[in-house]
Structure formats: structure tokens, C-alpha cells
């Protein structure tokens, strides 16, 4: 009888630990489906969210800080393949910009802000022998993640976490019920 009670409590702990992950899994699909990068004054965007419709993948728009909607920005058609679509803008002024990608079927693939740093002009010095320091510091953000994991992956992770918690609870409870020998 004791073992079934322990098993039930382990399942309860697993279910309780997985519940917040089910709630957290829903917004994961609403995250940005685009990846934006900068190189000097060039901004580029990639996505795999769009499908080809009427010969077009969709359109990307680059907005500066004074612009507020898609049609005001610098628009570029997406090019690419089924696996990956992309667009790029050159001679982008420094500052914070917003990239918006709308697929040809009208769905929004994503929106992401990007900071374009002023390009540093190299200086030549005959007395300097050390390597030059980077012109920019560390850029915070996505942390290298360019993939949006779906609900199934989140649920799988939640089940593993719940199983770990249930196993730990079972072990500690079993350990505490053993008689102690001196």
C-alpha cells in the first residue's frame, strides 16, 4: 500500500511541475520567427517562416526610430529557397532600427529590433604594437539562439524535469523511511 501512495505522490509532483511548462509552451510559438544581424552599415534578415505564393516569398521592411508602420520603412523583397529566405539593406544609418517581415500570404513572420553602430574608421599609429580593441562591446540579446522551439519540445523538456523531481522526491522519501543502524 505504501508504494502505491508514493507512486501517486510522485505523479502528482510530476504533473504539478509540468503544468507551468504547458502554459509557457504556448507563447514560444508567438516569438519572432526571424533572425537579424548587422555587419558595419549592412542589416540582413533571415527566416524560414514564409512559403512561396504568386512567385513571391514576402517583403521585409527596415524602420528607423521615427517610423511606426511597415509601409514607412525601406522595403525589400525576400529571396531564397523553401528552407531559408533573406533580405538585406546597405548604407543603414547608425541607431536603433526595427525589422518587420511579412510573408506573401499576409502573415507576419516576425519583428525584431537591431542596433547599428557607427562604423569606426581605422587609425594608423607607428608606435602601437598591440592588437586593436573591438569597436563594439558585447551585444546582449538572443544569446546565439536562432531557432524557435515548438510546443512538443517544451512539453518533452517539462516531462523530463517532472520525472527528475518525482524521482528525487521518491528517493528522499524512501531514504527517510529506512531504519537507521549505528
mmCIF file with all atom_site columns, C-alpha atoms in Angstrom, residues 74-155:
data_model
loop_
_atom_site.group_PDB
_atom_site.id
_atom_site.type_symbol
_atom_site.label_atom_id
_atom_site.label_alt_id
_atom_site.label_comp_id
_atom_site.label_asym_id
_atom_site.label_entity_id
_atom_site.label_seq_id
_atom_site.pdbx_PDB_ins_code
_atom_site.Cartn_x
_atom_site.Cartn_y
_atom_site.Cartn_z
_atom_site.occupancy
_atom_site.B_iso_or_equiv
_atom_site.pdbx_formal_charge
_atom_site.auth_seq_id
_atom_site.auth_comp_id
_atom_site.auth_asym_id
_atom_site.auth_atom_id
_atom_site.pdbx_PDB_model_num
ATOM 1  C CA . UNK A 1 74  ? 12.715 50.650 -46.572 1.00 0.00 ? 74  UNK A CA 1
ATOM 2  C CA . UNK A 1 75  ? 11.047 47.607 -48.145 1.00 0.00 ? 75  UNK A CA 1
ATOM 3  C CA . UNK A 1 76  ? 12.905 44.753 -49.839 1.00 0.00 ? 76  UNK A CA 1
ATOM 4  C CA . UNK A 1 77  ? 11.513 41.547 -51.367 1.00 0.00 ? 77  UNK A CA 1
ATOM 5  C CA . UNK A 1 78  ? 12.585 38.294 -49.765 1.00 0.00 ? 78  UNK A CA 1
ATOM 6  C CA . UNK A 1 79  ? 14.711 35.929 -51.842 1.00 0.00 ? 79  UNK A CA 1
ATOM 7  C CA . UNK A 1 80  ? 15.751 32.369 -51.142 1.00 0.00 ? 80  UNK A CA 1
ATOM 8  C CA . UNK A 1 81  ? 14.561 28.795 -51.023 1.00 0.00 ? 81  UNK A CA 1
ATOM 9  C CA . UNK A 1 82  ? 11.968 26.691 -49.218 1.00 0.00 ? 82  UNK A CA 1
ATOM 10 C CA . UNK A 1 83  ? 14.410 26.293 -46.324 1.00 0.00 ? 83  UNK A CA 1
ATOM 11 C CA . UNK A 1 84  ? 15.577 29.898 -45.906 1.00 0.00 ? 84  UNK A CA 1
ATOM 12 C CA . UNK A 1 85  ? 14.503 33.328 -47.139 1.00 0.00 ? 85  UNK A CA 1
ATOM 13 C CA . UNK A 1 86  ? 16.523 36.518 -46.709 1.00 0.00 ? 86  UNK A CA 1
ATOM 14 C CA . UNK A 1 87  ? 16.737 40.253 -47.384 1.00 0.00 ? 87  UNK A CA 1
ATOM 15 C CA . UNK A 1 88  ? 19.408 42.909 -46.808 1.00 0.00 ? 88  UNK A CA 1
ATOM 16 C CA . UNK A 1 89  ? 19.789 46.679 -46.637 1.00 0.00 ? 89  UNK A CA 1
ATOM 17 C CA . UNK A 1 90  ? 23.068 48.552 -47.156 1.00 0.00 ? 90  UNK A CA 1
ATOM 18 C CA . UNK A 1 91  ? 24.135 52.052 -46.085 1.00 0.00 ? 91  UNK A CA 1
ATOM 19 C CA . UNK A 1 92  ? 21.963 51.925 -42.970 1.00 0.00 ? 92  UNK A CA 1
ATOM 20 C CA . UNK A 1 93  ? 22.488 54.881 -40.626 1.00 0.00 ? 93  UNK A CA 1
ATOM 21 C CA . UNK A 1 94  ? 23.593 54.209 -37.051 1.00 0.00 ? 94  UNK A CA 1
ATOM 22 C CA . UNK A 1 95  ? 20.940 53.888 -34.364 1.00 0.00 ? 95  UNK A CA 1
ATOM 23 C CA . UNK A 1 96  ? 18.110 51.568 -33.404 1.00 0.00 ? 96  UNK A CA 1
ATOM 24 C CA . UNK A 1 97  ? 16.039 50.124 -36.229 1.00 0.00 ? 97  UNK A CA 1
ATOM 25 C CA . UNK A 1 98  ? 13.146 47.673 -36.431 1.00 0.00 ? 98  UNK A CA 1
ATOM 26 C CA . UNK A 1 99  ? 12.923 44.884 -38.995 1.00 0.00 ? 99  UNK A CA 1
ATOM 27 C CA . UNK A 1 100 ? 9.478  43.525 -39.894 1.00 0.00 ? 100 UNK A CA 1
ATOM 28 C CA . UNK A 1 101 ? 8.933  40.553 -42.228 1.00 0.00 ? 101 UNK A CA 1
ATOM 29 C CA . UNK A 1 102 ? 5.539  39.877 -43.777 1.00 0.00 ? 102 UNK A CA 1
ATOM 30 C CA . UNK A 1 103 ? 5.106  36.731 -45.871 1.00 0.00 ? 103 UNK A CA 1
ATOM 31 C CA . UNK A 1 104 ? 3.365  36.790 -49.252 1.00 0.00 ? 104 UNK A CA 1
ATOM 32 C CA . UNK A 1 105 ? 0.250  35.197 -47.710 1.00 0.00 ? 105 UNK A CA 1
ATOM 33 C CA . UNK A 1 106 ? -0.087 38.204 -45.360 1.00 0.00 ? 106 UNK A CA 1
ATOM 34 C CA . UNK A 1 107 ? 1.157  36.535 -42.165 1.00 0.00 ? 107 UNK A CA 1
ATOM 35 C CA . UNK A 1 108 ? 3.795  38.286 -40.092 1.00 0.00 ? 108 UNK A CA 1
ATOM 36 C CA . UNK A 1 109 ? 6.938  36.167 -39.794 1.00 0.00 ? 109 UNK A CA 1
ATOM 37 C CA . UNK A 1 110 ? 8.363  38.370 -37.059 1.00 0.00 ? 110 UNK A CA 1
ATOM 38 C CA . UNK A 1 111 ? 9.540  41.720 -35.770 1.00 0.00 ? 111 UNK A CA 1
ATOM 39 C CA . UNK A 1 112 ? 12.932 42.404 -34.229 1.00 0.00 ? 112 UNK A CA 1
ATOM 40 C CA . UNK A 1 113 ? 14.887 45.469 -33.162 1.00 0.00 ? 113 UNK A CA 1
ATOM 41 C CA . UNK A 1 114 ? 18.526 45.872 -34.174 1.00 0.00 ? 114 UNK A CA 1
ATOM 42 C CA . UNK A 1 115 ? 21.226 48.373 -33.215 1.00 0.00 ? 115 UNK A CA 1
ATOM 43 C CA . UNK A 1 116 ? 23.504 49.618 -35.972 1.00 0.00 ? 116 UNK A CA 1
ATOM 44 C CA . UNK A 1 117 ? 26.729 51.012 -34.551 1.00 0.00 ? 117 UNK A CA 1
ATOM 45 C CA . UNK A 1 118 ? 28.647 53.766 -36.270 1.00 0.00 ? 118 UNK A CA 1
ATOM 46 C CA . UNK A 1 119 ? 31.440 52.325 -38.348 1.00 0.00 ? 119 UNK A CA 1
ATOM 47 C CA . UNK A 1 120 ? 34.813 53.035 -36.813 1.00 0.00 ? 120 UNK A CA 1
ATOM 48 C CA . UNK A 1 121 ? 37.452 54.389 -39.143 1.00 0.00 ? 121 UNK A CA 1
ATOM 49 C CA . UNK A 1 122 ? 40.786 52.661 -38.626 1.00 0.00 ? 122 UNK A CA 1
ATOM 50 C CA . UNK A 1 123 ? 43.654 54.768 -37.345 1.00 0.00 ? 123 UNK A CA 1
ATOM 51 C CA . UNK A 1 124 ? 47.255 54.029 -38.133 1.00 0.00 ? 124 UNK A CA 1
ATOM 52 C CA . UNK A 1 125 ? 49.872 54.531 -35.443 1.00 0.00 ? 125 UNK A CA 1
ATOM 53 C CA . UNK A 1 126 ? 53.558 53.727 -35.795 1.00 0.00 ? 126 UNK A CA 1
ATOM 54 C CA . UNK A 1 127 ? 54.057 53.357 -32.033 1.00 0.00 ? 127 UNK A CA 1
ATOM 55 C CA . UNK A 1 128 ? 51.236 50.894 -31.326 1.00 0.00 ? 128 UNK A CA 1
ATOM 56 C CA . UNK A 1 129 ? 52.243 47.227 -31.402 1.00 0.00 ? 129 UNK A CA 1
ATOM 57 C CA . UNK A 1 130 ? 49.299 45.705 -29.551 1.00 0.00 ? 130 UNK A CA 1
ATOM 58 C CA . UNK A 1 131 ? 46.285 44.368 -31.424 1.00 0.00 ? 131 UNK A CA 1
ATOM 59 C CA . UNK A 1 132 ? 43.420 46.840 -31.770 1.00 0.00 ? 132 UNK A CA 1
ATOM 60 C CA . UNK A 1 133 ? 40.445 46.571 -29.422 1.00 0.00 ? 133 UNK A CA 1
ATOM 61 C CA . UNK A 1 134 ? 36.991 45.876 -30.821 1.00 0.00 ? 134 UNK A CA 1
ATOM 62 C CA . UNK A 1 135 ? 34.923 48.911 -31.739 1.00 0.00 ? 135 UNK A CA 1
ATOM 63 C CA . UNK A 1 136 ? 31.820 47.497 -30.004 1.00 0.00 ? 136 UNK A CA 1
ATOM 64 C CA . UNK A 1 137 ? 31.251 45.784 -26.716 1.00 0.00 ? 137 UNK A CA 1
ATOM 65 C CA . UNK A 1 138 ? 29.271 42.632 -26.187 1.00 0.00 ? 138 UNK A CA 1
ATOM 66 C CA . UNK A 1 139 ? 25.806 42.860 -27.713 1.00 0.00 ? 139 UNK A CA 1
ATOM 67 C CA . UNK A 1 140 ? 23.117 41.308 -25.487 1.00 0.00 ? 140 UNK A CA 1
ATOM 68 C CA . UNK A 1 141 ? 20.112 39.629 -26.941 1.00 0.00 ? 141 UNK A CA 1
ATOM 69 C CA . UNK A 1 142 ? 19.026 36.202 -28.038 1.00 0.00 ? 142 UNK A CA 1
ATOM 70 C CA . UNK A 1 143 ? 22.251 34.578 -26.850 1.00 0.00 ? 143 UNK A CA 1
ATOM 71 C CA . UNK A 1 144 ? 23.038 32.806 -30.067 1.00 0.00 ? 144 UNK A CA 1
ATOM 72 C CA . UNK A 1 145 ? 19.657 31.165 -30.361 1.00 0.00 ? 145 UNK A CA 1
ATOM 73 C CA . UNK A 1 146 ? 18.200 31.421 -33.813 1.00 0.00 ? 146 UNK A CA 1
ATOM 74 C CA . UNK A 1 147 ? 15.717 28.622 -33.568 1.00 0.00 ? 147 UNK A CA 1
ATOM 75 C CA . UNK A 1 148 ? 12.198 28.763 -32.192 1.00 0.00 ? 148 UNK A CA 1
ATOM 76 C CA . UNK A 1 149 ? 11.390 25.513 -30.391 1.00 0.00 ? 149 UNK A CA 1
ATOM 77 C CA . UNK A 1 150 ? 7.811  24.334 -30.623 1.00 0.00 ? 150 UNK A CA 1
ATOM 78 C CA . UNK A 1 151 ? 5.315  23.064 -28.092 1.00 0.00 ? 151 UNK A CA 1
ATOM 79 C CA . UNK A 1 152 ? 6.364  19.426 -28.434 1.00 0.00 ? 152 UNK A CA 1
ATOM 80 C CA . UNK A 1 153 ? 9.954  20.230 -27.436 1.00 0.00 ? 153 UNK A CA 1
ATOM 81 C CA . UNK A 1 154 ? 8.792  22.280 -24.459 1.00 0.00 ? 154 UNK A CA 1
ATOM 82 C CA . UNK A 1 155 ? 6.432  19.514 -23.294 1.00 0.00 ? 155 UNK A CA 1
#
